[in-house]
Short mmCIF file of C-alpha atoms (C1' of nucleotides) in Angstrom, two decimals:
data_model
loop_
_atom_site.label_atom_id
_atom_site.label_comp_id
_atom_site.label_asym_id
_atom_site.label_seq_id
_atom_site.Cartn_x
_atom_site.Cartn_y
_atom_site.Cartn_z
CA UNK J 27 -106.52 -31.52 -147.10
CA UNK J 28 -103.11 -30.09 -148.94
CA UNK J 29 -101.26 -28.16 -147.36
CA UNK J 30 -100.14 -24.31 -148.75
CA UNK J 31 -98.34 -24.77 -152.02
CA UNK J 32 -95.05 -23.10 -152.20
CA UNK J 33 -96.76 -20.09 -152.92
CA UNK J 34 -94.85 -17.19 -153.27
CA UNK J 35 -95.36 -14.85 -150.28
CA UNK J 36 -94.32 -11.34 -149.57
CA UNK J 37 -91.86 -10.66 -146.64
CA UNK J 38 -93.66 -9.87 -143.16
CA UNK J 39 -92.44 -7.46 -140.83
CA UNK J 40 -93.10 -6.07 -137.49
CA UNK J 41 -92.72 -2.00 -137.06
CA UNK J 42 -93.07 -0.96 -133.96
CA UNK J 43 -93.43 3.06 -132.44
CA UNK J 44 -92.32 2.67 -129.27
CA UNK J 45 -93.23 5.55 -126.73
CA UNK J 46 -91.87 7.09 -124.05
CA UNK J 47 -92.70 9.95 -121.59
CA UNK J 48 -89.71 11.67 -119.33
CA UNK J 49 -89.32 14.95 -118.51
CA UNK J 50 -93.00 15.95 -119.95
CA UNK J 51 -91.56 15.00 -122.99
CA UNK J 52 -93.08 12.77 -125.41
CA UNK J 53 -90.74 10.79 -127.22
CA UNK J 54 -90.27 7.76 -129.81
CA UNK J 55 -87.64 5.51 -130.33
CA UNK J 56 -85.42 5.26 -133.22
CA UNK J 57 -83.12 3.41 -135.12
CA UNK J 58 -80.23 4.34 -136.54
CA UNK J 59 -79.49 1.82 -139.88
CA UNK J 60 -76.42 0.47 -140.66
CA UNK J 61 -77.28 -0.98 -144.24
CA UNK J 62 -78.72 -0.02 -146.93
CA UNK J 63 -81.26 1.03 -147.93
CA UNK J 64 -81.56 4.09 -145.62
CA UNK J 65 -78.18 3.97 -144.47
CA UNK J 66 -77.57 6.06 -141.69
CA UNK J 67 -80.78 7.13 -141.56
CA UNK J 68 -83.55 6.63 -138.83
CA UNK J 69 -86.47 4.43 -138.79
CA UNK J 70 -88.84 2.50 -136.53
CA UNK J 71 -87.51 -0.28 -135.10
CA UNK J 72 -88.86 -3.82 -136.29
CA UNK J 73 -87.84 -7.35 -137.51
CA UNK J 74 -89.28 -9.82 -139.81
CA UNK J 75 -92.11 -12.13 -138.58
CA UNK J 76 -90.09 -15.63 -138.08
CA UNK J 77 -92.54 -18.72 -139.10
CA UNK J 78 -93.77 -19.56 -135.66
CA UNK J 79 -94.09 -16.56 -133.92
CA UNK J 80 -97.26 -14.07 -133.04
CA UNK J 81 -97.04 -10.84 -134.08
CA UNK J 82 -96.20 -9.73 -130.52
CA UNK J 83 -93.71 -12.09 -130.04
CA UNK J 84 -92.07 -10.38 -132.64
CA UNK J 85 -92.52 -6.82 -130.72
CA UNK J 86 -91.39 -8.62 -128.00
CA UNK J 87 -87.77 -9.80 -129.47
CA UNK J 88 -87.34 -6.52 -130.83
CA UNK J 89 -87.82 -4.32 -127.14
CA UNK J 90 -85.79 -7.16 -125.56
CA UNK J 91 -82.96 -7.31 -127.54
CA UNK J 92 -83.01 -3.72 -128.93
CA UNK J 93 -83.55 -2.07 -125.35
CA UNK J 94 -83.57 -5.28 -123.06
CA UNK J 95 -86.99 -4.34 -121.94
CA UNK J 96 -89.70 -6.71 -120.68
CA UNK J 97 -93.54 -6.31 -120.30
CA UNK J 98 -94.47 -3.71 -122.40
CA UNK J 99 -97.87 -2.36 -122.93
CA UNK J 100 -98.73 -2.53 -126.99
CA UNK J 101 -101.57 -2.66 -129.51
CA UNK J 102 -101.74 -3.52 -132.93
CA UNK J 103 -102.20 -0.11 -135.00
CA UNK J 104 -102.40 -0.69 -138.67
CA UNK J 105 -101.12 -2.82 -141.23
CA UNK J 106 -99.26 -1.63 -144.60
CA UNK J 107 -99.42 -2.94 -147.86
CA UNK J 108 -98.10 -0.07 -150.38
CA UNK J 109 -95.85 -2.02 -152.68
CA UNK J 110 -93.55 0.52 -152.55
CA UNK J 111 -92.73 0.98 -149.52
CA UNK J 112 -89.64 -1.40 -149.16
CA UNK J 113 -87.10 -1.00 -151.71
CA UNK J 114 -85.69 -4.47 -151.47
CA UNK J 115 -88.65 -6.31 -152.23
CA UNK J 116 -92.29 -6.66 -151.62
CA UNK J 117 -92.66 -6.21 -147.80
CA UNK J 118 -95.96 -6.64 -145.56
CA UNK J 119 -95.48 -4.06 -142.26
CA UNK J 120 -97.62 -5.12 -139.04
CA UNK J 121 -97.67 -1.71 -136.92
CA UNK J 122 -97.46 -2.16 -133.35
CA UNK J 123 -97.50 0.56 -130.91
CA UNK J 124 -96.07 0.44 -127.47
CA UNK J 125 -95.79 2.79 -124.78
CA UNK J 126 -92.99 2.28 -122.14
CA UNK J 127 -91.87 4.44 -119.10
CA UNK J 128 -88.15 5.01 -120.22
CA UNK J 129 -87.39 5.54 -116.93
CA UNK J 130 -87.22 1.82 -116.29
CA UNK J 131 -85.90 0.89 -119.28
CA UNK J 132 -82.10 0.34 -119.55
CA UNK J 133 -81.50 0.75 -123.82
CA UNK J 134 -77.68 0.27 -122.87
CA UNK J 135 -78.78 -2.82 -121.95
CA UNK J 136 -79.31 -3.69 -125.38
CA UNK J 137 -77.16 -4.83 -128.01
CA UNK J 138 -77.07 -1.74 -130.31
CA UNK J 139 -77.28 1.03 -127.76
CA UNK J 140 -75.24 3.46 -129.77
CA UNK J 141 -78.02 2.89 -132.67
CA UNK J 142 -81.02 3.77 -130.89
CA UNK J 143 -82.48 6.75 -129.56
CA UNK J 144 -85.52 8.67 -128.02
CA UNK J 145 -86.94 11.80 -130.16
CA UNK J 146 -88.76 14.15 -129.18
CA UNK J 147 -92.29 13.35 -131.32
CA UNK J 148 -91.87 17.53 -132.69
CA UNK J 149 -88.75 17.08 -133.42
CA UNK J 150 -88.17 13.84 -135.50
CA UNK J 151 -85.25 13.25 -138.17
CA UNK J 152 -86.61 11.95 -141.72
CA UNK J 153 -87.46 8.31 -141.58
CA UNK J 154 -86.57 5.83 -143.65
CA UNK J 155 -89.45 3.46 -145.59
CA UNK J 156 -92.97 4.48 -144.92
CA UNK J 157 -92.00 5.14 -141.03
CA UNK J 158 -93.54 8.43 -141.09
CA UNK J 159 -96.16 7.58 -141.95
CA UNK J 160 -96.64 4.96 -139.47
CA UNK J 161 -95.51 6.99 -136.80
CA UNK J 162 -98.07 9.59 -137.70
CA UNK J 163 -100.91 7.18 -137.33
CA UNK J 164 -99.13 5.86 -134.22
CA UNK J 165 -99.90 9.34 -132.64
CA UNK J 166 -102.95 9.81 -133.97
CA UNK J 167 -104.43 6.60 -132.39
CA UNK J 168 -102.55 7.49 -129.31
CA UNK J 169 -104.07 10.66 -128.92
CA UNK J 170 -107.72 8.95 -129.48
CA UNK J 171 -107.20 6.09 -127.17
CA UNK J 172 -105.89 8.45 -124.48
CA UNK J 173 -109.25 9.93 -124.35
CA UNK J 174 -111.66 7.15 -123.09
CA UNK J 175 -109.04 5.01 -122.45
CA UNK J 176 -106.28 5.00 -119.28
CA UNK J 177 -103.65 3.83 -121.47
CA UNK J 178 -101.57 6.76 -120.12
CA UNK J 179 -100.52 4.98 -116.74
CA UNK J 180 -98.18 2.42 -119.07
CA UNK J 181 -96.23 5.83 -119.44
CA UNK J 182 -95.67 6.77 -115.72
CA UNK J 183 -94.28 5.20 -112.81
CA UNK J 184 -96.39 2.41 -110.49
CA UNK J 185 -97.27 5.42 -108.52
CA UNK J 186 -98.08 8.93 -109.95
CA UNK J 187 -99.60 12.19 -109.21
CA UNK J 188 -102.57 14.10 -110.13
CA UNK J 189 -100.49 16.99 -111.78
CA UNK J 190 -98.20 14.08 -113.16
CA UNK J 191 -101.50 12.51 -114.83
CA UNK J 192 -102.80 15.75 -115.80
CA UNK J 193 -99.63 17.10 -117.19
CA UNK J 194 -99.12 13.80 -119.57
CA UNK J 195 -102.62 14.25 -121.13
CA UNK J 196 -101.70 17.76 -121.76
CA UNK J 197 -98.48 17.06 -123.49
CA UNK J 198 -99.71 14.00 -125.45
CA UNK J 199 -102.93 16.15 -126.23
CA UNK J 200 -100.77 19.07 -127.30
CA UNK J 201 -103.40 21.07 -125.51
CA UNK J 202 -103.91 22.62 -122.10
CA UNK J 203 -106.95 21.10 -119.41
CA UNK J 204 -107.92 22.82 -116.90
CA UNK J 205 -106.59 20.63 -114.13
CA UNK J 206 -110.33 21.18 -111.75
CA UNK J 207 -112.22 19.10 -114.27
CA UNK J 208 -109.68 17.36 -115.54
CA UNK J 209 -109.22 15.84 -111.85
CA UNK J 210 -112.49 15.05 -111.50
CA UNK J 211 -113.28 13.66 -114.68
CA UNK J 212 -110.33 10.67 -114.17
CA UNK J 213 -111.73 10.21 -110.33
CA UNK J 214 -115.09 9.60 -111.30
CA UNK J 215 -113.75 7.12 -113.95
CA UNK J 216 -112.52 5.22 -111.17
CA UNK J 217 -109.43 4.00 -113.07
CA UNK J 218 -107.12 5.16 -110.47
CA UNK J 219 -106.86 5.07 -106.94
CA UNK J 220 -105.68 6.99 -104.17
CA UNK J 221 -102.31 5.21 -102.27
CA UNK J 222 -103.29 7.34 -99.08
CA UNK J 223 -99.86 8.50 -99.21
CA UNK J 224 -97.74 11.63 -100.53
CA UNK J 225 -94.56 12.12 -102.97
CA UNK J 226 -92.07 13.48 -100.19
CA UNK J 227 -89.73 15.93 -101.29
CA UNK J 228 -91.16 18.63 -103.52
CA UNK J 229 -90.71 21.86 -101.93
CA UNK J 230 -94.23 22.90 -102.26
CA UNK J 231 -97.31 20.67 -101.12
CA UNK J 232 -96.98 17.16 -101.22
CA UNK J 233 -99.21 16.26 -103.90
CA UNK J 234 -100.89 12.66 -103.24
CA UNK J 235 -99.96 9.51 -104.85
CA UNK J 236 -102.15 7.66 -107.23
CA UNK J 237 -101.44 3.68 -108.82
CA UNK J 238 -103.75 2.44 -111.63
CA UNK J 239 -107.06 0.68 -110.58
CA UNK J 240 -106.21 -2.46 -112.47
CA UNK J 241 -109.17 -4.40 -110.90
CA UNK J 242 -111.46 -2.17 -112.90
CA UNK J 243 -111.81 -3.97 -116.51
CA UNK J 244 -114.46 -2.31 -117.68
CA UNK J 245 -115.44 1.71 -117.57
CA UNK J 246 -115.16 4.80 -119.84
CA UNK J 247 -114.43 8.15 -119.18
CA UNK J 248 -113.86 10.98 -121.89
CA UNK J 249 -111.55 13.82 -122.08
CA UNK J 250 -112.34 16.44 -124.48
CA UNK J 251 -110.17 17.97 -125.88
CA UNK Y 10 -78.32 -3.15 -150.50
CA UNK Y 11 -79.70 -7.07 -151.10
CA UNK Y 12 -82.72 -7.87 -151.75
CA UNK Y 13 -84.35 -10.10 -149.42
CA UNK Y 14 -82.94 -13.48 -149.34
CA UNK Y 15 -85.82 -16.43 -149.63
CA UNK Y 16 -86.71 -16.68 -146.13
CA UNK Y 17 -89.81 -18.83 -145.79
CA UNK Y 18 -92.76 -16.33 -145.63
CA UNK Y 19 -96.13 -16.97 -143.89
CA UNK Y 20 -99.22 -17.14 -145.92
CA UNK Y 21 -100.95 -14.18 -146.50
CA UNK Y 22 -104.39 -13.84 -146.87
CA UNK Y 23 -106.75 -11.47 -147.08
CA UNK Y 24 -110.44 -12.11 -145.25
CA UNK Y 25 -113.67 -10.02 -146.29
CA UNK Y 26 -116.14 -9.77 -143.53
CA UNK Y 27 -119.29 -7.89 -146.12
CA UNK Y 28 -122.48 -5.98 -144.20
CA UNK Y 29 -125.50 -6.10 -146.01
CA UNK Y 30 -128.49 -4.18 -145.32
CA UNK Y 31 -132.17 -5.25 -146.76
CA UNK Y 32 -135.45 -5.29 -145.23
CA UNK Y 33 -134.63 -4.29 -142.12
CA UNK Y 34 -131.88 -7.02 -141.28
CA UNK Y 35 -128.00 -6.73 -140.96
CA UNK Y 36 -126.56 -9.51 -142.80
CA UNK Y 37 -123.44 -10.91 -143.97
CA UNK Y 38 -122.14 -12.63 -146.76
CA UNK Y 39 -120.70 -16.12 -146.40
CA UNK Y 40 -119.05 -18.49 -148.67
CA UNK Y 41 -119.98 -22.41 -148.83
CA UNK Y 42 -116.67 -24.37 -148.79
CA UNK Y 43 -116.30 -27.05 -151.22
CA UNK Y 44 -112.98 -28.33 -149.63
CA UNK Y 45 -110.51 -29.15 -146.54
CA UNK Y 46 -110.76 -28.07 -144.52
CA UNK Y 47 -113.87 -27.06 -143.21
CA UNK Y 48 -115.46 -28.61 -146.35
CA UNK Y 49 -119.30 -27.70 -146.37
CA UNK Y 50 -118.64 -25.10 -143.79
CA UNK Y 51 -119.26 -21.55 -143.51
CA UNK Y 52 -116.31 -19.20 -143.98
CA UNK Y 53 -115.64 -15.30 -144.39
CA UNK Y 54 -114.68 -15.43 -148.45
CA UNK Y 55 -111.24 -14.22 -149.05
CA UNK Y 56 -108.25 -14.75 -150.95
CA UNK Y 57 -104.34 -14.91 -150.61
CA UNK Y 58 -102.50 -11.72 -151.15
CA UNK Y 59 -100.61 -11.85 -155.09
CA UNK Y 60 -97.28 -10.54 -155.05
CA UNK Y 61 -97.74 -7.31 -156.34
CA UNK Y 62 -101.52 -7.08 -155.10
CA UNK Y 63 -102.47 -4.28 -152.08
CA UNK Y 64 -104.85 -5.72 -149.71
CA UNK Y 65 -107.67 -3.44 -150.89
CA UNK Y 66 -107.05 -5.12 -154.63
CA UNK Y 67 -107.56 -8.78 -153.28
CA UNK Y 68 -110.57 -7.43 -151.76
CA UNK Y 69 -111.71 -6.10 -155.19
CA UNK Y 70 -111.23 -9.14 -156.97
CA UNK Y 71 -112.85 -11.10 -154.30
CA UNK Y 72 -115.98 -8.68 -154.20
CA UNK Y 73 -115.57 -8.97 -157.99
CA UNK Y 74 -115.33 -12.95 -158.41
CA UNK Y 75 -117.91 -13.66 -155.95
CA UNK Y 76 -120.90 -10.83 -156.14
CA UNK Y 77 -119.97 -9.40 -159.30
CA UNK Y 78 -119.77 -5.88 -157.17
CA UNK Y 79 -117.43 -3.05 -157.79
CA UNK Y 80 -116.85 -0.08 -155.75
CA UNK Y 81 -117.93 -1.25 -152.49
CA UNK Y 82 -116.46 0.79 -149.29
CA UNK Y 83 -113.93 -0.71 -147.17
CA UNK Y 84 -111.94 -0.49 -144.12
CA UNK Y 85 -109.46 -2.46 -142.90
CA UNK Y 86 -110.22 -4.29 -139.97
CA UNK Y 87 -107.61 -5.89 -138.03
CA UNK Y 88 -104.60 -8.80 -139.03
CA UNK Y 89 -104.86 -12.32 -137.11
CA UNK Y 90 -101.84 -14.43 -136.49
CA UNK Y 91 -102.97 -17.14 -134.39
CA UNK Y 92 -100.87 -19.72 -135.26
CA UNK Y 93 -103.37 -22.75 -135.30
CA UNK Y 94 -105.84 -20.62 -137.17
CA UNK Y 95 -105.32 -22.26 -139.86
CA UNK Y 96 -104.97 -26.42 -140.50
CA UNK Y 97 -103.24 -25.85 -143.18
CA UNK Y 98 -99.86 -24.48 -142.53
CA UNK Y 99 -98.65 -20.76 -141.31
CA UNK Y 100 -101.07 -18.13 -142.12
CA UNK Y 101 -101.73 -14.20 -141.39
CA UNK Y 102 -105.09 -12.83 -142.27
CA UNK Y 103 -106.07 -9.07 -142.52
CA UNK Y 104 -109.35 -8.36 -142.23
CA UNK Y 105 -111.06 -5.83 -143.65
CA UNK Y 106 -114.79 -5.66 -143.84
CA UNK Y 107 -116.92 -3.83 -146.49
CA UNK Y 108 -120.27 -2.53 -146.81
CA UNK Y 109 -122.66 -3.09 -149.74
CA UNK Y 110 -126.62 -2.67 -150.70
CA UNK Y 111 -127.63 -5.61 -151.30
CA UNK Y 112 -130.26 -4.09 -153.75
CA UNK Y 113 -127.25 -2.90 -155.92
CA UNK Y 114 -125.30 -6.35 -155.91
CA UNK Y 115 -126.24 -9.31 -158.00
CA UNK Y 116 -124.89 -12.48 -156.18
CA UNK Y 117 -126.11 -14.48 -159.42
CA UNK Y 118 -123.86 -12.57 -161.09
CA UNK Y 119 -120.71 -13.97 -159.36
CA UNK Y 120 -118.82 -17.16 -160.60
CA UNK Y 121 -120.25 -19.18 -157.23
CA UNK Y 122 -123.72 -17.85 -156.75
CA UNK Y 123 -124.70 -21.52 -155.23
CA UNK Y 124 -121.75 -20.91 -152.21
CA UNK Y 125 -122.54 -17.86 -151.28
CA UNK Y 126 -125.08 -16.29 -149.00
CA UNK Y 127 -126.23 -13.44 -146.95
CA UNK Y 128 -127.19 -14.40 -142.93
CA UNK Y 129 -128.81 -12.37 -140.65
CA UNK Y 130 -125.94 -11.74 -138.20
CA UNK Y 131 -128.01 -12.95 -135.40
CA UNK Y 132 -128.34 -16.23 -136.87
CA UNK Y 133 -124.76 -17.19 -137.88
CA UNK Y 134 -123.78 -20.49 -138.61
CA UNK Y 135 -120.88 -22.12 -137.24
CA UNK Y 136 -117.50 -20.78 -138.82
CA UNK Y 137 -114.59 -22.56 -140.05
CA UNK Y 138 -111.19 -21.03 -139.20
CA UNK Y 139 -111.02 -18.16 -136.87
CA UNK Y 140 -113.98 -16.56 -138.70
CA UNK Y 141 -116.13 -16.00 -135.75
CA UNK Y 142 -113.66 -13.96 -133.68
CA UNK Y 143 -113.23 -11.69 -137.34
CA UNK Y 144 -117.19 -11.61 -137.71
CA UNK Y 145 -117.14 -10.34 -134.20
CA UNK Y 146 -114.22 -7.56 -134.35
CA UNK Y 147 -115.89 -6.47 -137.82
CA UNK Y 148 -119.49 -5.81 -135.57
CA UNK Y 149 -117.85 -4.36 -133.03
CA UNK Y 150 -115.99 -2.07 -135.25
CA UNK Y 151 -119.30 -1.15 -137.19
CA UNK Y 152 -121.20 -0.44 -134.20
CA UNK Y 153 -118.46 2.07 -133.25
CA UNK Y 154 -118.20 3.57 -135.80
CA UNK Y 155 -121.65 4.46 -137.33
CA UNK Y 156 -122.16 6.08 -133.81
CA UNK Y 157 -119.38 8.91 -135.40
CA UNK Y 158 -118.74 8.62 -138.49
CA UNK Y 159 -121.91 8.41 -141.55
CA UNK Y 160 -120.76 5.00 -142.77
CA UNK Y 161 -124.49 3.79 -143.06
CA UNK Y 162 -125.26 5.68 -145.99
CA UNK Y 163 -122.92 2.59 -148.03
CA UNK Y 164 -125.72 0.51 -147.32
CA UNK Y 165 -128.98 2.32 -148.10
CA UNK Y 166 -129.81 3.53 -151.84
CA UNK Y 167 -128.47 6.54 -153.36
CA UNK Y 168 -131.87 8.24 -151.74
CA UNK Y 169 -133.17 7.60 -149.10
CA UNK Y 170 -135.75 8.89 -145.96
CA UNK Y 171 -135.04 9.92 -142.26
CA UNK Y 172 -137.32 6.58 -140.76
CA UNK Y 173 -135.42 4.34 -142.86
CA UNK Y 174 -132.00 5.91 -141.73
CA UNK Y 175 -133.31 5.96 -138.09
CA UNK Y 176 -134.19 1.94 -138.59
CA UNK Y 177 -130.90 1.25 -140.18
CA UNK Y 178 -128.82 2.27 -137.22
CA UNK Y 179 -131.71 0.87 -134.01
CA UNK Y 180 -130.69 -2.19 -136.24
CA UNK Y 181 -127.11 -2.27 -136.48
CA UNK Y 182 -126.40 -0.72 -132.69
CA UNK Y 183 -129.61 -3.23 -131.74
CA UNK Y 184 -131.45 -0.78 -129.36
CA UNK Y 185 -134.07 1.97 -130.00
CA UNK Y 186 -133.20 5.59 -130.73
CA UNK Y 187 -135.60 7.88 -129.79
CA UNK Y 188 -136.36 9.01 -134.06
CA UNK Y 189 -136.55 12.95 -132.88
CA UNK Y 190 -133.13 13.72 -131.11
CA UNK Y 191 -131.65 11.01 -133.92
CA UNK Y 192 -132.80 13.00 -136.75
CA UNK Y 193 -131.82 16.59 -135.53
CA UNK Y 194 -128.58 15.52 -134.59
CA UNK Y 195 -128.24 13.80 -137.82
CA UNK Y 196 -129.38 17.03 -139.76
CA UNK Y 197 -127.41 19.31 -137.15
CA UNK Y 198 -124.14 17.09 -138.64
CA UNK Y 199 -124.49 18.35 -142.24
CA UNK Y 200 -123.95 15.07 -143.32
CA UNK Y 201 -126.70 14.30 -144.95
CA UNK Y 202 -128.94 16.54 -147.53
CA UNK Y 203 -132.85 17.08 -148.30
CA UNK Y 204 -133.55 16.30 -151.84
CA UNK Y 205 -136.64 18.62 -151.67
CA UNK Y 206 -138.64 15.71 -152.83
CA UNK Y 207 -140.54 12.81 -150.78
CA UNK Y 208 -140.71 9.31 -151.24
CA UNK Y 209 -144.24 8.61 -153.31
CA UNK Y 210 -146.40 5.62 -152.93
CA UNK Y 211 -146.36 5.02 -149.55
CA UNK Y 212 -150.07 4.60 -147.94
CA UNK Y 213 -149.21 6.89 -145.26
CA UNK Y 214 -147.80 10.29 -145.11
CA UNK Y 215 -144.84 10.90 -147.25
CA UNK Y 216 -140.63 10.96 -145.98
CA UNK Y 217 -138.86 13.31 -147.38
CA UNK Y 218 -135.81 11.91 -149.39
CA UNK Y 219 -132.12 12.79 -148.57
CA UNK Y 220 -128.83 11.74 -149.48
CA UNK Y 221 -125.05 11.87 -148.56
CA UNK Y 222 -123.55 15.04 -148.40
CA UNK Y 223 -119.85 13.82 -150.39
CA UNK Y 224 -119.08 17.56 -150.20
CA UNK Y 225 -118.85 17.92 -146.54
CA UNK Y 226 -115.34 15.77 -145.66
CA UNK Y 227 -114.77 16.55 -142.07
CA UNK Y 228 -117.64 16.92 -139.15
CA UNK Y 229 -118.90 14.71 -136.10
CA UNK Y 230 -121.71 13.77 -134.68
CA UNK Y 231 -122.37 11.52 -132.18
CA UNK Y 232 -124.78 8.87 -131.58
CA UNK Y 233 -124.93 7.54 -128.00
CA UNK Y 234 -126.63 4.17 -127.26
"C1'" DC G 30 -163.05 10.73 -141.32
"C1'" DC G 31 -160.00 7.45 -139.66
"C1'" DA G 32 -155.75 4.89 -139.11
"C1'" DA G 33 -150.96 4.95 -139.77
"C1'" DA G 34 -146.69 6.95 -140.23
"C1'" DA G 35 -143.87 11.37 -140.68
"C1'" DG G 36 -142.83 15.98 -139.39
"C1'" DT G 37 -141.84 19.32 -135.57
"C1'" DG G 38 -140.77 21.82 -130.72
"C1'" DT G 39 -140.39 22.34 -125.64
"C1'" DT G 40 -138.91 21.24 -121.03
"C1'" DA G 41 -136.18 19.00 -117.51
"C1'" DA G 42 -132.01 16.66 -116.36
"C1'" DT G 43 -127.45 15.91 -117.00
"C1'" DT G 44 -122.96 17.08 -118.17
"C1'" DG G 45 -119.35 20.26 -119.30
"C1'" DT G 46 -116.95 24.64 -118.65
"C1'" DA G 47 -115.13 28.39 -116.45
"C1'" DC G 48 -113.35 30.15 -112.68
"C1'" DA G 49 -111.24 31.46 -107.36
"C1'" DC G 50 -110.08 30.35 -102.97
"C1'" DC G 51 -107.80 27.75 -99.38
"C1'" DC G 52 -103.98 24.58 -97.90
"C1'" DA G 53 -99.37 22.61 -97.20
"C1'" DT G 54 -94.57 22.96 -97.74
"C1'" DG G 55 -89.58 24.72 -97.77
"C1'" DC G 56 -86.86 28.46 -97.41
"C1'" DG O 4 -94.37 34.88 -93.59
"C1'" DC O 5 -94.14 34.32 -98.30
"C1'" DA O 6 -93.80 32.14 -102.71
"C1'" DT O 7 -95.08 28.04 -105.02
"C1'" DG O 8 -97.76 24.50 -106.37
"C1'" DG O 9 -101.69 21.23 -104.96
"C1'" DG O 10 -106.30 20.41 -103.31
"C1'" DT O 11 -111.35 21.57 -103.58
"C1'" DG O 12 -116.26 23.65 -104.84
"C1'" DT O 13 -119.67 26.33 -107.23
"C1'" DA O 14 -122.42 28.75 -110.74
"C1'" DC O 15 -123.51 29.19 -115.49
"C1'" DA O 16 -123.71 27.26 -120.16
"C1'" DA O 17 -124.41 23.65 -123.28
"C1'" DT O 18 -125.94 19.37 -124.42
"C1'" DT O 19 -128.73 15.40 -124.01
"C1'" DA O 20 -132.94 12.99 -122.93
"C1'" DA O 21 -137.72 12.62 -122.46
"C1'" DC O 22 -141.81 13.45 -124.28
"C1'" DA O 23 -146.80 14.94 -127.30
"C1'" DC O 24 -149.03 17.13 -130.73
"C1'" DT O 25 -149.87 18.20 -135.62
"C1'" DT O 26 -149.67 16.92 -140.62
"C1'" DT O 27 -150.18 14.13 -144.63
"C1'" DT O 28 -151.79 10.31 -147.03
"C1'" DG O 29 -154.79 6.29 -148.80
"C1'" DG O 30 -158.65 3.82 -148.12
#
DNA sequence: CCAAAAGTGTTAATTGTACACCCATGC
DNA sequence: GCATGGGTGTACAATTAACACTTTTGG
């Protein structure tokens, strides 16, 4: 058995639309370049595949060093070929998603925190490369996976309310539920579970407290939308 | 801007996992190795990605080199980056898996007709390399989405009848569908047309034939199992 | 005219949708 | 005690699931 000839092989990279939810506001994360090509311009955050490593390994060096975050939620999303697409060469592009509660993320933590940025998903600059195009897929598969899926808790704090819940699904839906169904629909899914306590504070009634049933490994539930 | 300097690259290759449909079995198409590793062992066929190649091109020529088929649908799959999955050095495979009829495809045709062969996916071999984790993704995937999306039609003829339809996807989802509510929500999709003519020669009564509608580019339906 | 397979329709059960009232809280 | 937002239930509509009879054909 020979091992791989010296083969020439494209570059490998790791792209990564990172999400975050704060202030019912969905947002991605973005880079700001310093080099060409796309100077000054904004694109996904990513890095280049080193020898050893798993593709989430990768995703991982990025969020830590990028936004000094640990343990994020991610999936693998697509991967993307068009020659094209990276004007210094031929370049390979692994698309993770991740979704992160920015709210316990530090970014000035990181090492560029004056190059990177949350955007509002409606309101996003021009990317460089072919990052729109993996963004747009990014939020397309979120949206699906949402559905029959409770990815959603990776975006809210341990402990969460109904109108929290149901006011994520509407903003990452870009659609309104009525909150009656949409209530019972998640309970019966058993994915979360009730703390037995109440958020203090609010001026109104206290609404209860939820955390994520993460016992449960397998159910399905579906929100229509 | 530079281009990128010579940083060692990991292999890329591209894996093929092919469906086949004939006489009432799901197969798929596996390649007899001749060397290390996994010499005399049953493998997905693939290739490694050329330079200037897009994965759906090395899936071409492999379709190409080894059944002698040409415009086969495709999807991509999923990439793997295990990093023992392969003995011989550093190497990322994305998957994509493609759907043929058989009928249509002349094996003999390819450049290794006597290492190649179609199993009945319930009667697998052993697979070299991470093939059997692939194989099982690339099920998985089909089950899911026939259930939504009218990808069986890629692996019956150009014509074909509502019972042979119905047995096509009790076989691939491996459960009985009762053949009345299948067929009206199959017609109620629009996704498939009547020819206005019927199958002749059978001993019984005589299916009507349909076909794809290629018109129709967005609908749903859904299949539950 | 009989056996075998294909076409068709109806009913009950389940699920989804729409909608309104009561409850707790802070001011 | 009132304004605000959170909790809950119910009736109707739509969809799904279960099921049986009729039709066509070749032998």
């Amino acid at each position: 058995m020979k091992p791989f000839s010296s083969y020439q092989n494209p570059s490998l990279a790791v792209d990564l639309v990172v999400f975050g939810y704060s202030k019912q506001q969905l947002s991605v994360l973005l880079l700001n370049r310093k080099e060409a090509p796309y100077q000054d311009g904004w694109v996904l955050p990513g890095a280049f595949l080193q020898m050893e490593e798993r593709f989430r390994d990768t995703c991982s060096r990025v969020l830590k060093t990028k936004l000094g975050m640990d343990d994020v939620y991610m999936e693998q999303l697509y991967s993307f070929d068009e020659p094209e697409r990276d004007p210094r060469g031929r370049a390979i592009a692994v698309a993770y998603y991740a979704l992160v509660n920015p709210a316990r993320v530090a970014i000035a933590a990181g090492s560029m925190a004056n190059d990177v940025a949350w955007f509002n998903i409606k309101e996003l600059p021009e990317l460089g490369f072919d990052h729109r195009a993996i963004f747009d897929m990014a939020v397309q598969r979120l949206r699906s996976k949402i559905t029959y899926f409770p990815v959603g808790f990776e975006l809210l704090d341990e402990q969460f309310t109904m109108p929290e819940l149901h006011e994520l699904y509407e903003c990452i839906l870009d659609t309104t539920i009525d909150r009656r169904n949409f209530r019972r629909k998640i309970l019966d899914s058993a994915y979360i579970i009730s703390t037995g306590t109440k958020r203090e504070g609010a001026q109104n009634r206290h609404p209860d407290l939820y955390t994520f049933n993460k016992q449960l490994k397998q159910n399905s539930f579906q929100i229509n939308v």
